[in-house]
Short mmCIF file of C-alpha atoms in Angstrom, two decimals:
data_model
loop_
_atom_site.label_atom_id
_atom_site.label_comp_id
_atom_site.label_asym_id
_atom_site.label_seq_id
_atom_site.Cartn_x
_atom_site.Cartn_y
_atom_site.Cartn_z
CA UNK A 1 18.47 -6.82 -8.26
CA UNK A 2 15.62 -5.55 -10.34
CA UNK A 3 12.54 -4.38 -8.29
CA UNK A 4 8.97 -4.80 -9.06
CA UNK A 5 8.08 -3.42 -12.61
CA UNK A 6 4.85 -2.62 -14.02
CA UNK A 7 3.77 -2.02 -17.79
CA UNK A 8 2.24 0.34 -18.92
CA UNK A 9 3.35 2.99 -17.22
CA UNK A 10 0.24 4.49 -18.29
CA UNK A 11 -3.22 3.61 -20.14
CA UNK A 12 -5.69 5.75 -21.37
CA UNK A 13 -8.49 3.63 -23.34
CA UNK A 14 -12.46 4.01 -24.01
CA UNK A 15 -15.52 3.11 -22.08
CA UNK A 16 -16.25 -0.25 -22.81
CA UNK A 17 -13.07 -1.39 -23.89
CA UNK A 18 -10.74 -4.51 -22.51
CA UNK A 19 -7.27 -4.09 -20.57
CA UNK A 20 -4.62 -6.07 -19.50
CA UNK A 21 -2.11 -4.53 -16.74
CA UNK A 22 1.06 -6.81 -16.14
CA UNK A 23 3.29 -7.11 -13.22
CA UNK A 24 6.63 -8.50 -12.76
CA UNK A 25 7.42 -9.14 -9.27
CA UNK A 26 10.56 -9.39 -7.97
CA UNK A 27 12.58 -12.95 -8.63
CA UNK A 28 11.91 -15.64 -6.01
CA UNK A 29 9.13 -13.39 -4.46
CA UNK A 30 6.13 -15.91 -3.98
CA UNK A 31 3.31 -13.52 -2.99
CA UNK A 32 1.91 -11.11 -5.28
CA UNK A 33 -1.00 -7.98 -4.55
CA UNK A 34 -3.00 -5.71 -6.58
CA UNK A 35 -4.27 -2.92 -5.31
CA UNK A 36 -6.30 0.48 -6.41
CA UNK A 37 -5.44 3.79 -5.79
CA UNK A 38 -7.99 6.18 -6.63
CA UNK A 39 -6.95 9.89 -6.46
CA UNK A 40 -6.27 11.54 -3.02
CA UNK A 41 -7.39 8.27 -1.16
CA UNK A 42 -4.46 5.25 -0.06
CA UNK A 43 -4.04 1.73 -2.02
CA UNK A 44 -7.28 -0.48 -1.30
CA UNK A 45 -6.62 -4.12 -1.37
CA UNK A 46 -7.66 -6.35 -4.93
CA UNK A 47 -6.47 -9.50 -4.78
CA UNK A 48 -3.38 -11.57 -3.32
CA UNK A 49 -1.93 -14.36 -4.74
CA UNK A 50 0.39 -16.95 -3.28
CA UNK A 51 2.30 -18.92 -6.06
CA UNK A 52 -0.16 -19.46 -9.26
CA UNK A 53 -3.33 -19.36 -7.13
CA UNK A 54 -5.30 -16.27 -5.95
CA UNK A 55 -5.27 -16.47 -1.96
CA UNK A 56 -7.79 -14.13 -1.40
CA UNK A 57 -9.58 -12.14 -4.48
CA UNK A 58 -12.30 -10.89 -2.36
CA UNK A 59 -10.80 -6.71 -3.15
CA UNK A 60 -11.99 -7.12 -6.89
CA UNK A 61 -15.29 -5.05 -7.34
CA UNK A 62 -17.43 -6.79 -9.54
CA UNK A 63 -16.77 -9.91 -12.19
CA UNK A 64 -15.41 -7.26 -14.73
CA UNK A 65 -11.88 -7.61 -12.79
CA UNK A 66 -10.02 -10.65 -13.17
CA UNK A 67 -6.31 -11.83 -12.45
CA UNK A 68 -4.47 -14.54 -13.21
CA UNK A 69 -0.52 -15.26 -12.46
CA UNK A 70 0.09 -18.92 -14.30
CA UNK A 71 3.52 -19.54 -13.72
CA UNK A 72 3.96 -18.27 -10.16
CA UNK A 73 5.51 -14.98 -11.26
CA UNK A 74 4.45 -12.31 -13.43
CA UNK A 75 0.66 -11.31 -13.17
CA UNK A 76 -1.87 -9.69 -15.20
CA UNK A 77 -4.81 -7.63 -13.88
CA UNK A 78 -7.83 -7.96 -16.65
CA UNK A 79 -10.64 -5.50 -16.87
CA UNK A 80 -13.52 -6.09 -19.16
CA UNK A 81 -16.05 -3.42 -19.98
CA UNK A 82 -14.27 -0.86 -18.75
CA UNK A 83 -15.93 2.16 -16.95
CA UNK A 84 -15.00 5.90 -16.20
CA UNK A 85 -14.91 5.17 -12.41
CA UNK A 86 -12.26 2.56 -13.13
CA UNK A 87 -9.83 5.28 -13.74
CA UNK A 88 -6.78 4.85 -11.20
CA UNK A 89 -3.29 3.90 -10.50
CA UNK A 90 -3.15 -0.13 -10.03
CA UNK A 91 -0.24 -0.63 -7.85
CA UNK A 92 1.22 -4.17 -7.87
CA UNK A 93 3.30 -4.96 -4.70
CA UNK A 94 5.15 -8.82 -4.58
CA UNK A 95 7.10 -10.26 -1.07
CA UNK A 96 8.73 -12.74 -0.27
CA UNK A 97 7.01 -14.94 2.09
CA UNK A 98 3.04 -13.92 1.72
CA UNK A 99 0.95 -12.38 4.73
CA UNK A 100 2.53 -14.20 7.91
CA UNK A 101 4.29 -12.35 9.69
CA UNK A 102 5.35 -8.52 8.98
CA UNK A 103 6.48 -9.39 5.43
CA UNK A 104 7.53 -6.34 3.94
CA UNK A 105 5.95 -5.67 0.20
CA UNK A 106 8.01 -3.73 -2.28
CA UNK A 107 5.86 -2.02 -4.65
CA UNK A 108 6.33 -1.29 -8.14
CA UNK A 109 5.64 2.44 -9.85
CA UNK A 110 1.67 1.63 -10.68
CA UNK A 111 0.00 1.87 -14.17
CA UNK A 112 -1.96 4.84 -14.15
CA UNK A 113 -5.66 4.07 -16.17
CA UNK A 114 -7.63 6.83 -17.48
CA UNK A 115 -10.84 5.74 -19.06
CA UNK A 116 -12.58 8.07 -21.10
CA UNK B 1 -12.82 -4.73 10.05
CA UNK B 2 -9.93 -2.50 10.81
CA UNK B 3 -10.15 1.38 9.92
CA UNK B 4 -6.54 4.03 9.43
CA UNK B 5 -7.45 7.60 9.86
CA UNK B 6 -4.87 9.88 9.24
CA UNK B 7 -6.69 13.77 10.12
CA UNK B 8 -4.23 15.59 8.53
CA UNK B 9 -4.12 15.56 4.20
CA UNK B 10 -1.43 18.32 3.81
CA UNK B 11 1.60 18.96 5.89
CA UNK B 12 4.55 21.31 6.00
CA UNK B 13 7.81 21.51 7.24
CA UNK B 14 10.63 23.67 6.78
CA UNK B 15 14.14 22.62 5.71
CA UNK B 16 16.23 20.93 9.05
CA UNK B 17 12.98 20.85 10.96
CA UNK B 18 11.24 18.38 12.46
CA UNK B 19 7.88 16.98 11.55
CA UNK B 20 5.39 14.68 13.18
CA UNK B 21 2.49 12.75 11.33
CA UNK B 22 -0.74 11.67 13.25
CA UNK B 23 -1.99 8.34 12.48
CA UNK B 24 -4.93 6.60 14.61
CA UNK B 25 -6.36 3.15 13.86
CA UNK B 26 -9.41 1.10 15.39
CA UNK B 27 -8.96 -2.68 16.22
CA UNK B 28 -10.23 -5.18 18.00
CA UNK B 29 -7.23 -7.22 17.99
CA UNK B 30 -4.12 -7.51 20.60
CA UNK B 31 -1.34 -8.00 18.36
CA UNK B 32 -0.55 -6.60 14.65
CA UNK B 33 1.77 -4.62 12.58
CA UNK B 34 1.76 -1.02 11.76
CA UNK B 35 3.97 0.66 8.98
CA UNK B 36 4.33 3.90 7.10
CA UNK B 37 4.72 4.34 3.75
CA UNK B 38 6.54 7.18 2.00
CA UNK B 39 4.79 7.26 -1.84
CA UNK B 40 6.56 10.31 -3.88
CA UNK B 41 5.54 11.29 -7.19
CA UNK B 42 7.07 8.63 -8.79
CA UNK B 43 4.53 6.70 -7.44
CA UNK B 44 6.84 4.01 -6.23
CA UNK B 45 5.43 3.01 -2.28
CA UNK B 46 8.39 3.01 -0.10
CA UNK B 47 8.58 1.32 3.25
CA UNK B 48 9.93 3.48 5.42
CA UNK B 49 9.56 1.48 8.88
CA UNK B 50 7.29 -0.62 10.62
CA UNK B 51 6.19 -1.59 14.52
CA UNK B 52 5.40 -4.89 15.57
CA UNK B 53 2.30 -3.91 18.26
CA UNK B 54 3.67 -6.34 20.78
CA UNK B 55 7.08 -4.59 21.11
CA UNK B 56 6.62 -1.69 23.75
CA UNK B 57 9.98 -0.03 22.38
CA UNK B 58 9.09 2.77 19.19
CA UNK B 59 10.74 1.67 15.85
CA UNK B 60 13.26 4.02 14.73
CA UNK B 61 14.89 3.97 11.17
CA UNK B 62 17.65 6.39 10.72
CA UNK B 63 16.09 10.25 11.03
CA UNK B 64 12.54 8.21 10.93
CA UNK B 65 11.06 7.39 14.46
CA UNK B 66 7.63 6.46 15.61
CA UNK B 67 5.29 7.06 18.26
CA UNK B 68 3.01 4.13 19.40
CA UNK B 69 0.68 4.78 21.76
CA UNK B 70 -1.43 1.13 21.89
CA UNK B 71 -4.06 1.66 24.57
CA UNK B 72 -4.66 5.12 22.30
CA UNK B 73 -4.65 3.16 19.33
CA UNK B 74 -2.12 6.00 17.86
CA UNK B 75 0.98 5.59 15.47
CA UNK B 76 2.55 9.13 14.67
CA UNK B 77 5.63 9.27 12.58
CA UNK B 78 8.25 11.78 13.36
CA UNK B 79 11.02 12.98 10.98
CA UNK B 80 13.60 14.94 12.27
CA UNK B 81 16.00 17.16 10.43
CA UNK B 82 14.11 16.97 6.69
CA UNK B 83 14.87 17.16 3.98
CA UNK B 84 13.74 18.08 0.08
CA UNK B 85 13.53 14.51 -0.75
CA UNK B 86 11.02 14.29 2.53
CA UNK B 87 8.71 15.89 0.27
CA UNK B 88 5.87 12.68 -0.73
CA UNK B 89 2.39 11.27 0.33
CA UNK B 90 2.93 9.35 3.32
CA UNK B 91 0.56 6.26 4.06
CA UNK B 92 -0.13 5.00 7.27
CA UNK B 93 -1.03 0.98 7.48
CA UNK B 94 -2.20 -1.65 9.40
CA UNK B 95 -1.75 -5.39 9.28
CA UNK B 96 -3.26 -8.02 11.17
CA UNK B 97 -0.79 -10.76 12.18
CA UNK B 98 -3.00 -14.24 11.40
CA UNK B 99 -4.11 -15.50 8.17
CA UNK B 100 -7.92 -15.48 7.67
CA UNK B 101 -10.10 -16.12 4.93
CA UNK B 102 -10.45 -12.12 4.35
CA UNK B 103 -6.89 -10.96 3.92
CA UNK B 104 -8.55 -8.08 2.04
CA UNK B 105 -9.47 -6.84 5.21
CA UNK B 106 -6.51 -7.32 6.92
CA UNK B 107 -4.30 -4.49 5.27
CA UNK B 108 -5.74 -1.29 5.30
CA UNK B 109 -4.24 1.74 4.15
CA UNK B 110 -5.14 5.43 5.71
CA UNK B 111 -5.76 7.99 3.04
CA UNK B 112 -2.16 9.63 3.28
CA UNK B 113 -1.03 13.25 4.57
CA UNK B 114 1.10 15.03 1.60
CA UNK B 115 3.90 16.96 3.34
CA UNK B 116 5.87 19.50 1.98
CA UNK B 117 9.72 20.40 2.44
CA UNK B 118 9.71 23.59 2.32
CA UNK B 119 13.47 25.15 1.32
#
């Protein structure tokens, strides 16, 4: 079956501006993550959601980053105002269970954003 | 909260060789999971195996094997016989077993070694 996919690929857009970054987990997976990979460094945890609600959204770095996944499956990552240190690859990573356990997370290809 | 230090950012290995990757993590806590992850330039994170810390016996995934040392707090990866599709970023991570409030804190990624396959 189809793995996790992620669109755009990439986004370049201007200081200030708004983006939306969508995920599409895989089918029947119930948990969903966000995370941020900056340059050289590993993924650093956003936010986790298990169904529609957010589990745990205590990775996102100020009130300029918001999620939201209404029907249980694909998820959008929301950043107002966006900033030149915002520039990254968002990785979105869904399994199939959520954190119990050593529930392996498949990750989709990111959506590199370059803010100018 | 849990650290991943991984001391060395570039590695390289020739062709058939074998490779190990250092990995060392801090905790406080008895039992968790530990993985690596293989990221290539695709930028796709693969799971390439994973130790549960209570099991004394080292995973081992095809040429993939690990080396968990838990009093040392230590988690190297070996690959034997490499290959060019070897070649990636590869991501050590930890993973506390229980649910608590700060799951954030519960997954933490080292900052990757980048090894090379060198023909």
């Amino acid at each position: 079956g189809a793995g996790v996919s992620q669109t755009p690929s990439n986004k370049v857009t201007e200081k200030g501006k708004y983006v939306e970054l969508r995920c599409d987990p895989i089918s029947g997976h119930t948990a969903l993550y966000w995370y941020r990979q900056s340059l050289g460094q590993g993924p650093e945890f956003l936010i986790y959601f298990q169904g529609t609600g957010a589990a745990d959204d205590s990775g996102l770095p100020n009130d300029r980053f918001f999620a939201v996944r209404p029907e249980g499956s694909v998820s959008t990552l929301k950043i107002q105002r966006t900033e030149r240190g915002d520039s990254a690859v968002y990785l979105c990573a869904s399994s199939l269970a959520g954190i119990e356990g050593a529930d392996t997370q498949y990750f989709g290809p990111g959506t590199r954003l370059t803010v100018l | 909260a849990q650290t991943v230090t991984q001391s060395q950012p570039e590695m390289s290995v020739q062709e058939a060789e074998t490779v190990t990757l250092s990995c060392t993590y801090d905790t406080s806590e008895s039992d968790y999971y530990l993985f690596w992850y293989k990221q290539p330039p695709s930028r796709q994170m693969i799971l390439v195996i994973r130790q549960e810390a209570y099991k004394q016996q080292n995973a081992t995934e095809n040429r993939f094997s690990v080396n968990f040392q838990k009093a040392a707090k230590s988690f190297s990866l070996k690959i034997s016989d490499s290959q060019l599709g070897d070649a990636a970023m590869y991501f050590c991570a930890y993973r506390s077993v229980l649910y608590r409030d700060n799951y954030g804190q519960n997954f933490v990624f080292g900052p990757g070694t980048r090894l090379s396959v060198l023909p």
